[in-house]
């Protein structure tokens, strides 16, 4: 994404032919895409580091339950932020192709990018449906202190 921005900013000839509103929209969407993708990476790393750490070294017998419950709540949000960043990146690529001088090439690239975006959306739906866990079926393992047995508790 930074390459798109740098290439556009360094090419003054194309910048004069591109409408100001399109250039502003390009910069805003590229900034949004970078922020969303970096945020998703940061949140995913925090979940991967802190969740198992709480489960393994937490205080008392409820640490595992808190870790599992916390991870279950947060992973959907992280996934949505990541997906929004990917869609924003497609938007940046589409805007960049519209800023080029050749109309036929721009339209061709936009059509290909829209096809790839559609393919990405279908893959997202397929994966989400495959790995979706309805809240009614979600269970958390909790140990009974008295006898050490595992009881399944609906979250």
Coordinates of N, CA and C in Angstrom, one line a residue:
X1 N 0.8 -1.2 0.0 CA 0.0 0.0 0.0 C 0.9 1.2 0.0
X2 N 1.9 1.2 0.7 CA 2.8 2.4 0.8 C 3.4 2.6 -0.6
X3 N 3.6 1.5 -1.4 CA 4.1 1.7 -2.7 C 3.1 2.4 -3.6
X4 N 1.8 2.1 -3.5 CA 0.8 2.8 -4.2 C 0.9 4.3 -3.9
X5 N 0.9 4.6 -2.6 CA 1.0 6.0 -2.2 C 2.2 6.7 -2.7
X6 N 3.4 6.1 -2.6 CA 4.6 6.7 -3.0 C 4.7 6.9 -4.5
X7 N 4.2 5.9 -5.2 CA 4.2 6.0 -6.7 C 3.3 7.1 -7.2
X8 N 2.1 7.2 -6.5 CA 1.2 8.2 -6.9 C 1.7 9.6 -6.6
X9 N 2.3 9.8 -5.4 CA 2.8 11.1 -5.0 C 4.0 11.5 -5.8
X10 N 4.8 10.6 -6.3 CA 6.0 10.9 -7.0 C 5.8 11.2 -8.5
X11 N 4.7 10.8 -9.0 CA 4.4 11.0 -10.4 C 3.5 12.2 -10.5
X12 N 4.1 13.3 -10.7 CA 3.3 14.6 -10.8 C 2.5 14.7 -12.0
X13 N 2.9 14.1 -13.1 CA 2.1 14.2 -14.4 C 0.7 13.6 -14.2
X14 N 0.7 12.5 -13.6 CA -0.6 11.8 -13.4 C -1.4 12.6 -12.3
X15 N -0.8 13.2 -11.3 CA -1.5 13.8 -10.2 C -2.2 15.0 -10.7
X16 N -1.7 15.7 -11.8 CA -2.4 16.9 -12.3 C -3.7 16.5 -13.0
X17 N -3.7 15.3 -13.6 CA -4.9 14.9 -14.3 C -6.0 14.2 -13.5
X18 N -5.6 13.8 -12.3 CA -6.5 13.1 -11.3 C -7.3 14.2 -10.5
X19 N -8.6 14.0 -10.5 CA -9.4 14.9 -9.7 C -9.0 14.9 -8.2
X20 N -9.1 16.0 -7.6 CA -8.7 16.2 -6.2 C -9.5 15.3 -5.2
X21 N -10.8 15.2 -5.5 CA -11.6 14.3 -4.6 C -11.1 12.8 -4.7
X22 N -10.7 12.4 -5.8 CA -10.2 11.0 -6.0 C -8.9 10.8 -5.3
X23 N -8.0 11.8 -5.3 CA -6.8 11.7 -4.6 C -7.0 11.7 -3.1
X24 N -7.9 12.5 -2.6 CA -8.2 12.6 -1.2 C -8.8 11.2 -0.7
X25 N -9.7 10.7 -1.5 CA -10.3 9.4 -1.2 C -9.3 8.3 -1.2
X26 N -8.3 8.4 -2.1 CA -7.3 7.4 -2.2 C -6.4 7.4 -0.9
X27 N -6.0 8.6 -0.5 CA -5.2 8.7 0.7 C -5.9 8.3 1.9
X28 N -7.2 8.7 2.0 CA -8.0 8.2 3.2 C -8.2 6.7 3.2
X29 N -8.5 6.1 2.1 CA -8.7 4.7 2.1 C -7.5 3.9 2.3
X30 N -6.3 4.4 1.8 CA -5.1 3.7 2.0 C -4.7 3.8 3.5
X31 N -5.0 4.9 4.1 CA -4.7 5.1 5.5 C -5.6 4.1 6.3
X32 N -6.9 4.1 6.0 CA -7.8 3.2 6.7 C -7.4 1.7 6.5
X33 N -7.0 1.3 5.3 CA -6.6 0.0 5.1 C -5.4 -0.4 5.9
X34 N -4.4 0.5 6.0 CA -3.2 0.2 6.8 C -3.5 0.2 8.3
X35 N -4.4 1.1 8.8 CA -4.7 1.1 10.2 C -5.5 -0.2 10.5
X36 N -6.4 -0.6 9.7 CA -7.2 -1.8 10.0 C -6.4 -3.0 10.0
X37 N -5.5 -3.2 9.0 CA -4.6 -4.4 8.9 C -3.6 -4.4 10.1
X38 N -3.0 -3.3 10.4 CA -2.1 -3.3 11.5 C -2.8 -3.6 12.9
X39 N -4.0 -3.0 13.0 CA -4.8 -3.2 14.2 C -5.2 -4.7 14.3
X40 N -5.6 -5.3 13.2 CA -5.9 -6.8 13.3 C -4.7 -7.6 13.6
X41 N -3.6 -7.3 13.1 CA -2.3 -8.0 13.4 C -2.0 -7.8 14.9
X42 N -2.1 -6.6 15.4 CA -1.8 -6.3 16.8 C -2.8 -7.1 17.7
X43 N -4.1 -7.0 17.4 CA -5.1 -7.7 18.3 C -4.9 -9.2 18.3
X44 N -4.6 -9.7 17.1 CA -4.4 -11.2 17.0 C -3.2 -11.6 17.8
X45 N -2.2 -10.9 17.7 CA -1.0 -11.2 18.5 C -1.2 -11.1 20.0
X46 N -2.0 -10.1 20.4 CA -2.3 -9.9 21.8 C -3.1 -11.1 22.3
X47 N -4.1 -11.5 21.5 CA -4.9 -12.7 21.9 C -4.1 -14.0 21.9
X48 N -3.2 -14.1 21.0 CA -2.3 -15.3 21.0 C -1.4 -15.3 22.1
X49 N -0.9 -14.2 22.6 CA 0.0 -14.1 23.7 C -0.7 -14.2 25.1
X50 N -1.7 -13.4 25.2 CA -2.3 -13.2 26.5 C -3.3 -14.3 26.9
X51 N -4.1 -14.8 25.9 CA -5.0 -15.8 26.2 C -4.4 -17.1 26.8
X52 N -3.5 -17.7 26.1 CA -2.8 -18.9 26.6 C -2.0 -18.6 27.9
X53 N -1.5 -17.4 28.0 CA -0.7 -17.1 29.2 C -1.7 -17.0 30.4
X54 N -2.9 -16.5 30.3 CA -3.8 -16.5 31.4 C -4.3 -17.9 31.7
X55 N -4.5 -18.7 30.6 CA -5.0 -20.1 30.9 C -4.0 -20.9 31.6
X56 N -2.7 -20.8 31.2 CA -1.6 -21.6 31.8 C -1.1 -21.1 33.2
X57 N -1.0 -19.8 33.3 CA -0.4 -19.3 34.5 C -1.3 -18.4 35.3
X58 N -2.6 -18.4 35.1 CA -3.6 -17.6 35.8 C -3.7 -17.9 37.2
X59 N -4.4 -17.0 38.0 CA -4.6 -17.2 39.4 C -5.8 -18.1 39.6
X60 N -5.7 -19.2 40.2 CA -6.8 -20.0 40.6 C -7.4 -20.9 39.5
X61 N -8.4 -21.6 39.9 CA -9.0 -22.5 38.9 C -9.9 -21.9 37.9
X62 N -10.3 -20.6 38.0 CA -11.1 -20.0 37.1 C -10.4 -19.3 35.9
X63 N -9.0 -19.4 35.9 CA -8.2 -18.7 34.9 C -8.5 -19.3 33.5
X64 N -8.6 -20.6 33.4 CA -8.8 -21.3 32.2 C -10.2 -20.8 31.6
X65 N -11.2 -20.8 32.4 CA -12.5 -20.4 32.0 C -12.5 -18.9 31.5
X66 N -11.8 -18.1 32.2 CA -11.8 -16.6 31.8 C -11.0 -16.5 30.5
X67 N -10.0 -17.3 30.3 CA -9.2 -17.2 29.1 C -10.0 -17.7 27.9
X68 N -10.7 -18.8 28.1 CA -11.5 -19.3 27.0 C -12.7 -18.4 26.6
X69 N -13.3 -17.9 27.7 CA -14.4 -17.0 27.5 C -14.0 -15.7 26.8
X70 N -12.8 -15.1 27.2 CA -12.3 -13.9 26.6 C -11.9 -14.1 25.2
X71 N -11.2 -15.2 24.9 CA -10.9 -15.5 23.5 C -12.1 -15.7 22.6
X72 N -13.1 -16.4 23.1 CA -14.3 -16.6 22.4 C -15.0 -15.2 22.0
X73 N -15.0 -14.3 23.0 CA -15.6 -13.0 22.7 C -14.8 -12.1 21.7
X74 N -13.5 -12.2 21.8 CA -12.7 -11.3 21.1 C -12.3 -11.7 19.6
X75 N -12.3 -13.0 19.4 CA -11.9 -13.5 18.1 C -12.7 -13.0 16.9
X76 N -14.0 -12.9 17.1 CA -14.9 -12.4 16.1 C -14.6 -11.0 15.7
X77 N -14.4 -10.2 16.7 CA -14.1 -8.8 16.4 C -12.8 -8.6 15.7
X78 N -11.8 -9.4 16.1 CA -10.5 -9.3 15.4 C -10.6 -9.8 13.9
X79 N -11.4 -10.8 13.7 CA -11.6 -11.3 12.4 C -12.3 -10.3 11.5
X80 N -13.3 -9.6 12.1 CA -14.0 -8.6 11.3 C -13.1 -7.4 11.0
X81 N -12.3 -7.0 11.9 CA -11.3 -5.9 11.6 C -10.4 -6.3 10.5
X82 N -9.9 -7.6 10.6 CA -9.0 -8.1 9.5 C -9.7 -8.1 8.2
X83 N -10.9 -8.6 8.1 CA -11.7 -8.6 6.9 C -12.0 -7.2 6.3
X84 N -12.3 -6.3 7.2 CA -12.5 -4.9 6.8 C -11.2 -4.3 6.2
X85 N -10.1 -4.6 6.8 CA -8.8 -4.2 6.2 C -8.6 -4.7 4.8
X86 N -8.9 -6.0 4.6 CA -8.7 -6.6 3.3 C -9.6 -5.9 2.3
X87 N -10.9 -5.7 2.6 CA -11.8 -5.0 1.7 C -11.3 -3.6 1.4
X88 N -10.8 -2.9 2.5 CA -10.2 -1.6 2.2 C -9.1 -1.6 1.3
X89 N -8.3 -2.6 1.4 CA -7.1 -2.8 0.5 C -7.6 -2.9 -0.9
X90 N -8.7 -3.7 -1.2 CA -9.2 -3.8 -2.5 C -9.7 -2.4 -3.0
X91 N -10.3 -1.7 -2.1 CA -10.7 -0.3 -2.4 C -9.6 0.6 -2.8
X92 N -8.5 0.5 -2.1 CA -7.3 1.2 -2.5 C -6.8 0.9 -3.9
X93 N -6.8 -0.4 -4.2 CA -6.3 -0.9 -5.5 C -7.2 -0.4 -6.6
X94 N -8.5 -0.4 -6.3 CA -9.5 0.1 -7.3 C -9.3 1.6 -7.5
X95 N -9.2 2.3 -6.5 CA -9.0 3.8 -6.6 C -7.7 4.1 -7.4
X96 N -6.6 3.3 -7.1 CA -5.4 3.6 -7.7 C -5.5 3.3 -9.2
X97 N -6.2 2.2 -9.6 CA -6.4 1.9 -11.0 C -7.2 3.0 -11.7
X98 N -8.2 3.6 -11.0 CA -9.0 4.6 -11.6 C -8.1 5.9 -11.8
X99 N -7.1 6.1 -11.1 CA -6.3 7.3 -11.2 C -5.3 7.2 -12.3
X100 N -5.2 6.1 -13.0 CA -4.2 5.9 -14.1 C -4.8 6.6 -15.4
X101 N -4.0 6.9 -16.3 CA -4.4 7.7 -17.5 C -5.2 6.9 -18.5
X102 N -4.8 5.6 -18.7 CA -5.5 4.8 -19.7 C -6.8 4.3 -19.2
X103 N -7.9 4.7 -19.8 CA -9.2 4.3 -19.3 C -9.5 2.9 -19.5
X104 N -9.1 2.3 -20.6 CA -9.4 0.9 -20.9 C -8.6 0.0 -19.9
X105 N -7.4 0.3 -19.6 CA -6.6 -0.4 -18.6 C -7.2 -0.3 -17.2
X106 N -7.7 0.9 -16.9 CA -8.3 1.2 -15.5 C -9.5 0.3 -15.4
X107 N -10.4 0.3 -16.4 CA -11.6 -0.4 -16.3 C -11.3 -1.9 -16.2
X108 N -10.4 -2.4 -17.0 CA -10.0 -3.8 -17.0 C -9.5 -4.2 -15.6
X109 N -8.7 -3.4 -15.0 CA -8.1 -3.7 -13.6 C -9.3 -3.7 -12.6
X110 N -10.2 -2.7 -12.7 CA -11.3 -2.6 -11.8 C -12.2 -3.9 -11.9
X111 N -12.4 -4.3 -13.1 CA -13.2 -5.5 -13.3 C -12.6 -6.7 -12.6
X112 N -11.3 -6.9 -12.8 CA -10.5 -8.0 -12.3 C -10.5 -7.9 -10.7
X113 N -10.3 -6.7 -10.2 CA -10.3 -6.5 -8.7 C -11.7 -6.8 -8.1
X114 N -12.8 -6.4 -8.8 CA -14.1 -6.7 -8.3 C -14.4 -8.2 -8.3
X115 N -13.9 -8.9 -9.4 CA -14.1 -10.3 -9.4 C -13.3 -11.0 -8.2
X116 N -12.1 -10.5 -8.0 CA -11.3 -11.1 -6.9 C -11.9 -10.7 -5.5
X117 N -12.5 -9.5 -5.4 CA -13.2 -9.2 -4.2 C -14.4 -10.1 -4.0
X118 N -15.2 -10.4 -5.0 CA -16.3 -11.3 -4.9 C -15.9 -12.7 -4.5
X119 N -14.8 -13.1 -5.1 CA -14.2 -14.4 -4.7 C -13.8 -14.5 -3.3
X120 N -13.2 -13.4 -2.8 CA -12.8 -13.3 -1.4 C -14.0 -13.3 -0.5
X121 N -15.1 -12.6 -0.8 CA -16.3 -12.6 0.0 C -16.9 -14.0 0.0
X122 N -16.9 -14.7 -1.1 CA -17.5 -16.0 -1.1 C -16.7 -17.0 -0.2
X123 N -15.3 -16.8 -0.3 CA -14.5 -17.7 0.5 C -14.7 -17.3 2.0
X124 N -14.9 -16.1 2.3 CA -15.1 -15.7 3.7 C -16.4 -16.3 4.2
X125 N -17.5 -16.2 3.4 CA -18.8 -16.8 3.8 C -18.6 -18.3 4.0
X126 N -17.9 -19.0 3.1 CA -17.7 -20.5 3.2 C -17.0 -20.8 4.5
X127 N -15.9 -20.1 4.7 CA -15.1 -20.4 5.9 C -15.9 -20.1 7.2
X128 N -16.6 -19.0 7.2 CA -17.4 -18.6 8.4 C -18.4 -19.6 8.7
X129 N -19.1 -20.1 7.6 CA -20.2 -21.1 7.9 C -19.6 -22.4 8.3
X130 N -18.4 -22.8 7.8 CA -17.8 -24.0 8.2 C -17.3 -24.0 9.6
X131 N -16.8 -22.9 10.1 CA -16.2 -22.9 11.5 C -17.1 -22.1 12.5
X132 N -18.2 -21.8 12.1 CA -19.1 -21.0 13.0 C -19.6 -21.9 14.1
X133 N -19.6 -21.4 15.3 CA -20.0 -22.1 16.5 C -21.2 -21.3 17.1
X134 N -22.4 -21.8 16.9 CA -23.6 -21.0 17.5 C -23.4 -20.9 19.0
X135 N -23.8 -19.8 19.5 CA -23.7 -19.6 21.0 C -24.4 -20.6 21.8
X136 N -25.4 -21.2 21.3 CA -26.2 -22.2 22.1 C -25.3 -23.5 22.2
X137 N -24.4 -23.7 21.3 CA -23.6 -25.0 21.4 C -22.2 -24.8 22.0
X138 N -21.9 -23.5 22.3 CA -20.5 -23.2 22.8 C -20.5 -23.8 24.3
X139 N -19.4 -24.5 24.6 CA -19.2 -25.0 25.9 C -17.8 -24.7 26.4
X140 N -17.7 -24.6 27.7 CA -16.5 -24.3 28.4 C -16.2 -25.4 29.3
X141 N -15.0 -25.9 29.4 CA -14.7 -27.0 30.3 C -14.3 -26.4 31.7
X142 N -15.0 -26.9 32.7 CA -14.7 -26.4 34.1 C -14.4 -27.7 34.9
X143 N -13.4 -27.6 35.7 CA -13.1 -28.7 36.6 C -13.8 -28.6 37.9
X144 N -14.3 -29.7 38.4 CA -14.9 -29.7 39.7 C -13.8 -29.8 40.8
X145 N -13.8 -29.0 41.8 CA -12.8 -29.0 42.8 C -12.8 -30.2 43.7
X146 N -14.1 -30.7 43.9 CA -14.2 -31.8 44.8 C -13.6 -33.1 44.3
X147 N -14.0 -33.5 43.1 CA -13.6 -34.8 42.6 C -12.6 -34.7 41.4
X148 N -12.4 -33.5 40.9 CA -11.4 -33.4 39.7 C -12.0 -33.7 38.4
X149 N -13.3 -34.0 38.3 CA -13.9 -34.4 37.0 C -14.2 -33.1 36.2
X150 N -14.4 -33.3 34.9 CA -14.6 -32.3 33.9 C -16.1 -32.2 33.7
X151 N -16.7 -31.0 33.9 CA -18.1 -30.8 33.6 C -18.2 -29.8 32.5
X152 N -19.0 -30.0 31.5 CA -19.2 -29.1 30.4 C -20.3 -28.1 30.8
X153 N -20.0 -26.8 30.6 CA -20.9 -25.7 31.0 C -21.2 -24.9 29.7
X154 N -22.4 -24.7 29.4 CA -22.8 -23.8 28.3 C -22.4 -22.4 28.6
X155 N -21.8 -21.7 27.7 CA -21.4 -20.3 27.9 C -22.5 -19.4 27.5

